[in-house]
Amino acid sequence: MLYKSCVRPSKVIMANFLTLLLLFLIQVFAYGFRYGADGLNMNYYFMTCPFVEPVVKNTVNTALLEDPTLAAALIRMHFHDCFIQGCDGSVLIDSTEDNTAEKDSPGNLSLRGFEVIDAIKEQLEIQCPGVVSCADILAMAARDAVFFAGGPVYDIPKGRKDGRRSKIEDTINLPFPTFNASELIRSFGQRGFSAQEMVVLSGAHTLGVASCGSFKNRLSQVDQTLDTEFAKTLARTCSSGDNAKQPFDATNNDFDNVYFNALLRRNGVLTSDQTLYTSPKTRNFVNAYAFNQAMFFFDFQQAMVKMGLLDVKDNYNGEVRQNCRKIN
């Protein structure tokens, strides 16, 4: 009887443990399949490539430790991918003799960081060949770049497939740096974003730089929306040529809300930056994010997740590329 009384509690403990484990797994998969209607979920690679997340994060972190400016580059690349044919990795495809791809359009020639995506893909093809799409790799790399630079931590659903089309003419749909607020609202609205979501996504300019060629139009005439002293700063930058770089804000390698505070001082670099504060349609959003960084972080992560769901491809109209630079 003593032996039985000792065994029974251990069985109860084991049963309770298994019950808790089962409940935990149910919660994990319930959370993971929130986006199941799109064919995407948080745990898409849970069984087929379980180490995908650390591979992406470690490779991104290694690259950004060596060159912190790549954080802005990866986020920008993800945006330029999603805004054209959806988040399908089409911006990664190289041009061929009979096709000029998206990456060779004027608006994409300054994109950088392709080698980071290549490095991730190479590792994943060794661990789990033919499983992880380039579109997912780019989306995860952009997310990890945000966090590395000090921005919000968030997860994204996975399961995107890679597109089979990449044509230079499609990039005409990218918003231009000369757009005013109305044009930006219309451009983003065509992709399903509200004016506030457009403003918060523009906040990605808290990282990175702009080349003189994208803002010198503001210097050729008196621009009432441009602070006089800051205009002199931009002019000095442009004295080195069209390719000279101007940081978007004073902390251009840190993800923060300094960008929005710069707009309040009329220190926006691009026309499409300063118009966010000049226009009454968007000014209140700029004021809110300049005052409340936590609000900016929360809204930014929500908008990034939404952007990552744009026109995702599935097994019917997409594939998993073996090489991110070319269609299978």
Coordinates of C-alpha atoms in Angstrom, one line a residue:
M1 CA 0.0 0.0 0.0
L2 CA 2.9 2.3 0.8
Y3 CA 4.3 1.6 -2.7
K4 CA 1.0 2.4 -4.4
S5 CA 0.5 5.6 -2.4
C6 CA 4.0 6.8 -3.6
V7 CA 3.3 5.9 -7.2
R8 CA -0.1 7.6 -7.5
P9 CA 1.1 11.2 -7.0
S10 CA 3.8 10.8 -9.6
K11 CA 1.1 9.6 -12.1
V12 CA -1.0 12.6 -11.2
I13 CA 1.9 15.0 -11.7
M14 CA 2.7 13.4 -15.1
A15 CA -0.9 13.6 -16.2
N16 CA -1.1 17.2 -15.2
F17 CA 2.1 18.0 -17.0
L18 CA 0.8 16.3 -20.2
T19 CA -2.4 18.2 -19.9
L20 CA -0.6 21.5 -19.6
L21 CA 1.6 20.6 -22.5
L22 CA -1.4 19.8 -24.6
L23 CA -3.1 23.1 -23.7
F24 CA 0.1 25.0 -24.5
L25 CA 0.4 23.3 -27.9
I26 CA -3.2 24.1 -28.6
Q27 CA -2.6 27.7 -27.8
V28 CA 0.5 27.9 -29.9
F29 CA -1.2 26.5 -33.0
A30 CA -4.3 28.5 -32.4
Y31 CA -2.2 31.6 -32.4
G32 CA -0.1 30.4 -35.3
F33 CA -3.1 29.9 -37.6
R34 CA -4.7 33.2 -37.1
Y35 CA -4.0 34.1 -40.7
G36 CA -5.0 30.7 -42.0
A37 CA -7.5 32.2 -44.5
D38 CA -4.6 33.7 -46.4
G39 CA -2.7 30.4 -46.3
L40 CA -0.2 32.0 -43.9
N41 CA 0.4 31.4 -40.2
M42 CA 2.9 32.2 -37.6
N43 CA 4.2 28.7 -37.3
Y44 CA 4.2 27.8 -41.0
Y45 CA 7.7 26.3 -40.8
F46 CA 7.3 24.7 -37.4
M47 CA 7.6 21.2 -38.8
T48 CA 9.4 21.7 -42.1
C49 CA 12.2 24.1 -41.2
P50 CA 12.1 24.7 -37.4
F51 CA 15.4 26.7 -37.3
V52 CA 14.4 29.3 -39.9
E53 CA 13.9 32.1 -37.4
P54 CA 17.3 31.9 -35.8
V55 CA 19.0 31.5 -39.1
V56 CA 17.4 34.7 -40.4
K57 CA 17.9 36.6 -37.2
N58 CA 21.6 35.6 -36.8
T59 CA 22.5 36.4 -40.4
V60 CA 20.7 39.7 -40.3
N61 CA 22.4 40.7 -37.0
T62 CA 25.8 39.7 -38.2
A63 CA 25.4 41.8 -41.3
L64 CA 24.0 44.8 -39.4
L65 CA 26.8 44.7 -36.8
E66 CA 29.2 45.1 -39.7
D67 CA 27.1 47.7 -41.5
P68 CA 24.2 49.2 -39.5
T69 CA 23.0 51.2 -42.5
L70 CA 21.7 47.9 -44.0
A71 CA 18.7 48.0 -41.5
A72 CA 17.2 50.8 -43.6
A73 CA 18.1 49.0 -46.8
L74 CA 16.3 45.8 -45.8
I75 CA 13.2 47.6 -44.7
R76 CA 13.1 49.6 -47.9
M77 CA 13.6 46.5 -50.0
H78 CA 10.7 44.8 -48.4
F79 CA 8.5 47.8 -49.0
H80 CA 9.5 48.0 -52.7
D81 CA 8.8 44.3 -53.0
C82 CA 5.3 44.4 -51.5
F83 CA 4.2 47.6 -53.2
I84 CA 4.5 46.3 -56.7
Q85 CA 3.3 42.7 -57.3
G86 CA 2.7 42.0 -53.6
C87 CA 5.1 40.5 -51.1
D88 CA 6.5 37.8 -53.5
G89 CA 10.2 38.4 -53.7
S90 CA 10.0 39.8 -57.2
V91 CA 12.3 42.7 -56.4
L92 CA 15.1 40.1 -55.8
I93 CA 15.1 38.7 -59.3
D94 CA 17.9 39.7 -61.6
S95 CA 17.4 41.0 -65.2
T96 CA 18.0 38.6 -68.1
E97 CA 18.7 39.2 -71.8
D98 CA 15.0 39.2 -72.6
N99 CA 13.6 40.8 -69.4
T100 CA 14.5 43.9 -67.4
A101 CA 13.5 43.2 -63.8
E102 CA 12.1 45.5 -61.1
K103 CA 15.5 45.9 -59.4
D104 CA 16.9 47.8 -62.5
S105 CA 14.2 50.5 -62.5
P106 CA 15.4 54.0 -61.6
G107 CA 13.5 53.8 -58.3
N108 CA 15.2 50.6 -57.3
L109 CA 18.8 51.1 -58.4
S110 CA 19.7 52.3 -54.9
L111 CA 18.4 49.2 -53.2
R112 CA 21.0 47.4 -51.2
G113 CA 21.2 44.3 -49.0
F114 CA 20.6 41.6 -51.6
E115 CA 23.7 39.7 -50.4
V116 CA 22.1 39.4 -47.0
I117 CA 19.0 37.6 -48.5
D118 CA 21.3 35.4 -50.6
A119 CA 23.3 34.4 -47.5
I120 CA 20.1 33.4 -45.6
K121 CA 18.8 31.5 -48.5
E122 CA 22.0 29.6 -49.0
Q123 CA 22.0 28.4 -45.3
L124 CA 18.3 27.4 -45.5
E125 CA 18.7 25.5 -48.7
I126 CA 21.3 23.4 -46.9
Q127 CA 19.1 22.8 -43.8
C128 CA 15.7 22.4 -45.5
P129 CA 16.0 22.6 -49.3
G130 CA 13.0 23.9 -51.3
V131 CA 11.0 24.9 -48.2
V132 CA 11.5 28.6 -47.3
S133 CA 10.5 31.2 -49.9
C134 CA 12.6 34.2 -50.7
A135 CA 9.5 36.4 -50.0
D136 CA 9.3 35.1 -46.5
I137 CA 13.1 35.5 -46.0
L138 CA 12.8 39.2 -47.0
A139 CA 9.8 39.8 -44.8
M140 CA 11.5 38.3 -41.8
A141 CA 14.8 40.1 -42.5
A142 CA 13.0 43.4 -42.6
R143 CA 11.3 42.6 -39.3
D144 CA 14.6 41.7 -37.6
A145 CA 16.2 44.8 -39.0
V146 CA 13.6 47.0 -37.3
F147 CA 14.3 45.3 -34.0
F148 CA 18.0 45.4 -34.4
A149 CA 17.9 49.2 -34.9
G150 CA 15.9 49.7 -31.7
G151 CA 12.3 49.4 -33.1
P152 CA 9.4 47.3 -32.0
V153 CA 9.6 43.5 -31.8
Y154 CA 6.8 41.8 -33.6
D155 CA 6.0 38.5 -35.4
I156 CA 4.7 38.0 -38.9
P157 CA 2.7 35.2 -40.5
K158 CA 4.7 33.1 -43.0
G159 CA 3.9 30.9 -46.0
R160 CA 4.3 33.4 -48.8
K161 CA 5.4 31.9 -52.2
D162 CA 7.7 33.5 -54.6
G163 CA 6.3 35.3 -57.7
R164 CA 7.3 34.4 -61.3
R165 CA 7.1 37.9 -62.7
S166 CA 9.5 40.8 -62.3
K167 CA 9.2 43.6 -64.9
I168 CA 10.6 47.1 -64.8
E169 CA 7.3 48.6 -66.1
D170 CA 5.5 47.5 -62.9
T171 CA 7.6 49.8 -60.7
I172 CA 5.7 52.9 -62.1
N173 CA 3.3 52.2 -59.1
L174 CA 6.0 53.1 -56.6
P175 CA 5.3 56.4 -54.8
F176 CA 7.7 59.2 -55.8
P177 CA 9.7 61.3 -53.4
T178 CA 8.1 64.4 -55.0
F179 CA 4.5 63.3 -54.1
N180 CA 2.4 65.6 -51.9
A181 CA 0.1 64.3 -49.2
S182 CA -2.9 63.8 -51.5
E183 CA -0.9 61.8 -54.0
L184 CA 0.6 59.7 -51.2
I185 CA -2.9 59.1 -49.7
R186 CA -4.1 58.0 -53.1
S187 CA -1.1 55.8 -53.9
F188 CA -1.3 54.0 -50.5
G189 CA -5.0 53.9 -50.6
Q190 CA -4.9 51.9 -53.8
R191 CA -3.0 49.2 -51.8
G192 CA -5.6 49.3 -49.0
F193 CA -3.9 51.6 -46.5
S194 CA -5.4 54.5 -44.7
A195 CA -3.9 58.0 -44.5
Q196 CA -2.6 57.2 -40.9
E197 CA -1.1 53.9 -42.1
M198 CA 0.7 55.8 -44.8
V199 CA 2.1 58.2 -42.3
V200 CA 3.3 55.5 -39.9
L201 CA 4.9 53.5 -42.7
S202 CA 6.7 56.7 -43.9
G203 CA 8.1 56.7 -40.4
A204 CA 10.5 54.0 -41.7
H205 CA 12.5 57.1 -42.8
T206 CA 13.7 57.2 -39.2
L207 CA 16.4 55.0 -40.7
G208 CA 18.6 55.7 -43.7
V209 CA 19.6 58.5 -46.1
A210 CA 18.4 60.1 -49.3
S211 CA 20.5 61.0 -52.3
C212 CA 20.6 64.6 -53.5
G213 CA 18.9 63.6 -56.7
S214 CA 15.7 62.8 -54.8
F215 CA 15.4 66.2 -53.1
K216 CA 17.4 68.8 -55.1
N217 CA 14.1 70.0 -56.7
R218 CA 13.4 71.7 -53.3
L219 CA 16.5 73.8 -53.6
S220 CA 15.9 75.3 -57.1
Q221 CA 13.2 77.6 -55.8
V222 CA 12.0 79.1 -52.5
D223 CA 10.2 76.3 -50.6
Q224 CA 8.1 77.7 -47.8
T225 CA 7.8 74.3 -46.2
L226 CA 11.6 74.0 -45.8
D227 CA 13.5 75.6 -42.9
T228 CA 16.0 78.2 -44.2
E229 CA 18.9 76.8 -42.2
F230 CA 18.1 73.2 -43.2
A231 CA 17.9 74.3 -46.8
K232 CA 21.5 75.4 -46.5
T233 CA 22.4 71.9 -45.1
L234 CA 20.8 70.2 -48.0
A235 CA 22.5 72.6 -50.4
R236 CA 25.9 71.7 -48.9
T237 CA 25.1 68.0 -49.3
C238 CA 24.2 68.5 -53.0
S239 CA 27.4 70.4 -53.6
S240 CA 29.0 67.0 -53.8
G241 CA 26.7 65.8 -56.6
D242 CA 23.5 64.0 -57.1
N243 CA 24.7 60.8 -55.4
A244 CA 25.6 62.6 -52.1
K245 CA 23.7 61.3 -49.1
Q246 CA 21.6 63.2 -46.6
P247 CA 20.4 61.4 -43.4
F248 CA 16.6 61.6 -42.9
D249 CA 17.1 62.6 -39.3
A250 CA 19.8 63.1 -36.7
T251 CA 19.7 59.5 -35.6
N252 CA 19.5 57.7 -38.9
N253 CA 20.7 54.3 -37.7
D254 CA 18.3 54.3 -34.7
F255 CA 14.7 53.4 -35.0
D256 CA 12.9 56.2 -33.1
N257 CA 10.5 59.0 -33.6
V258 CA 13.1 61.7 -34.3
Y259 CA 12.0 61.7 -37.9
F260 CA 8.6 63.0 -37.0
N261 CA 10.1 65.7 -34.7
A262 CA 12.2 66.8 -37.6
L263 CA 9.1 67.4 -39.7
L264 CA 7.7 69.7 -37.0
R265 CA 10.9 71.8 -37.5
R266 CA 10.4 71.8 -41.3
N267 CA 13.5 69.6 -41.5
G268 CA 12.0 66.9 -43.7
V269 CA 14.4 65.8 -46.5
L270 CA 12.0 64.8 -49.2
T271 CA 8.9 66.6 -50.4
S272 CA 7.1 63.4 -49.5
D273 CA 8.4 63.7 -46.0
Q274 CA 7.6 67.3 -45.2
T275 CA 4.2 67.2 -46.9
L276 CA 3.1 64.9 -44.1
Y277 CA 3.2 67.8 -41.7
T278 CA 2.3 70.6 -44.1
S279 CA -1.0 69.0 -45.1
P280 CA -3.9 69.2 -42.7
K281 CA -4.9 65.8 -43.9
T282 CA -2.0 64.1 -42.1
R283 CA -0.5 66.7 -39.7
N284 CA -2.3 65.4 -36.6
F285 CA -0.8 61.9 -37.2
V286 CA 2.7 63.5 -37.4
N287 CA 2.1 65.4 -34.2
A288 CA 0.9 62.3 -32.4
Y289 CA 3.9 60.2 -33.4
A290 CA 6.3 63.1 -32.6
F291 CA 4.9 63.3 -29.1
N292 CA 4.4 59.5 -28.4
Q293 CA 7.0 57.1 -29.6
A294 CA 5.2 54.1 -28.1
M295 CA 2.2 54.9 -30.3
F296 CA 4.4 55.1 -33.3
F297 CA 6.0 51.7 -32.5
F298 CA 2.7 50.0 -32.0
D299 CA 1.0 51.4 -35.1
F300 CA 4.2 50.8 -37.2
Q301 CA 4.3 47.1 -36.3
Q302 CA 0.6 46.8 -37.1
A303 CA 1.1 48.4 -40.5
M304 CA 4.1 46.3 -41.3
V305 CA 2.2 43.1 -40.7
K306 CA -0.6 44.4 -42.9
M307 CA 1.8 45.3 -45.6
G308 CA 3.3 41.9 -45.5
L309 CA 0.0 40.4 -46.4
L310 CA -0.3 42.3 -49.7
D311 CA -1.2 40.1 -52.7
V312 CA 0.7 37.0 -51.3
K313 CA 1.2 34.2 -53.7
D314 CA 0.3 30.5 -53.0
N315 CA 1.2 27.2 -54.6
Y316 CA -1.1 27.9 -57.5
N317 CA 0.5 31.2 -58.7
G318 CA 3.9 31.0 -56.9
E319 CA 6.8 28.8 -56.1
V320 CA 9.7 28.4 -53.7
R321 CA 12.8 29.6 -55.6
Q322 CA 16.0 27.7 -55.2
N323 CA 17.9 30.9 -56.0
C324 CA 16.3 34.2 -55.0
R325 CA 17.7 35.9 -58.0
K326 CA 16.0 33.8 -60.6
I327 CA 12.8 32.0 -61.3
N328 CA 13.0 28.2 -61.1

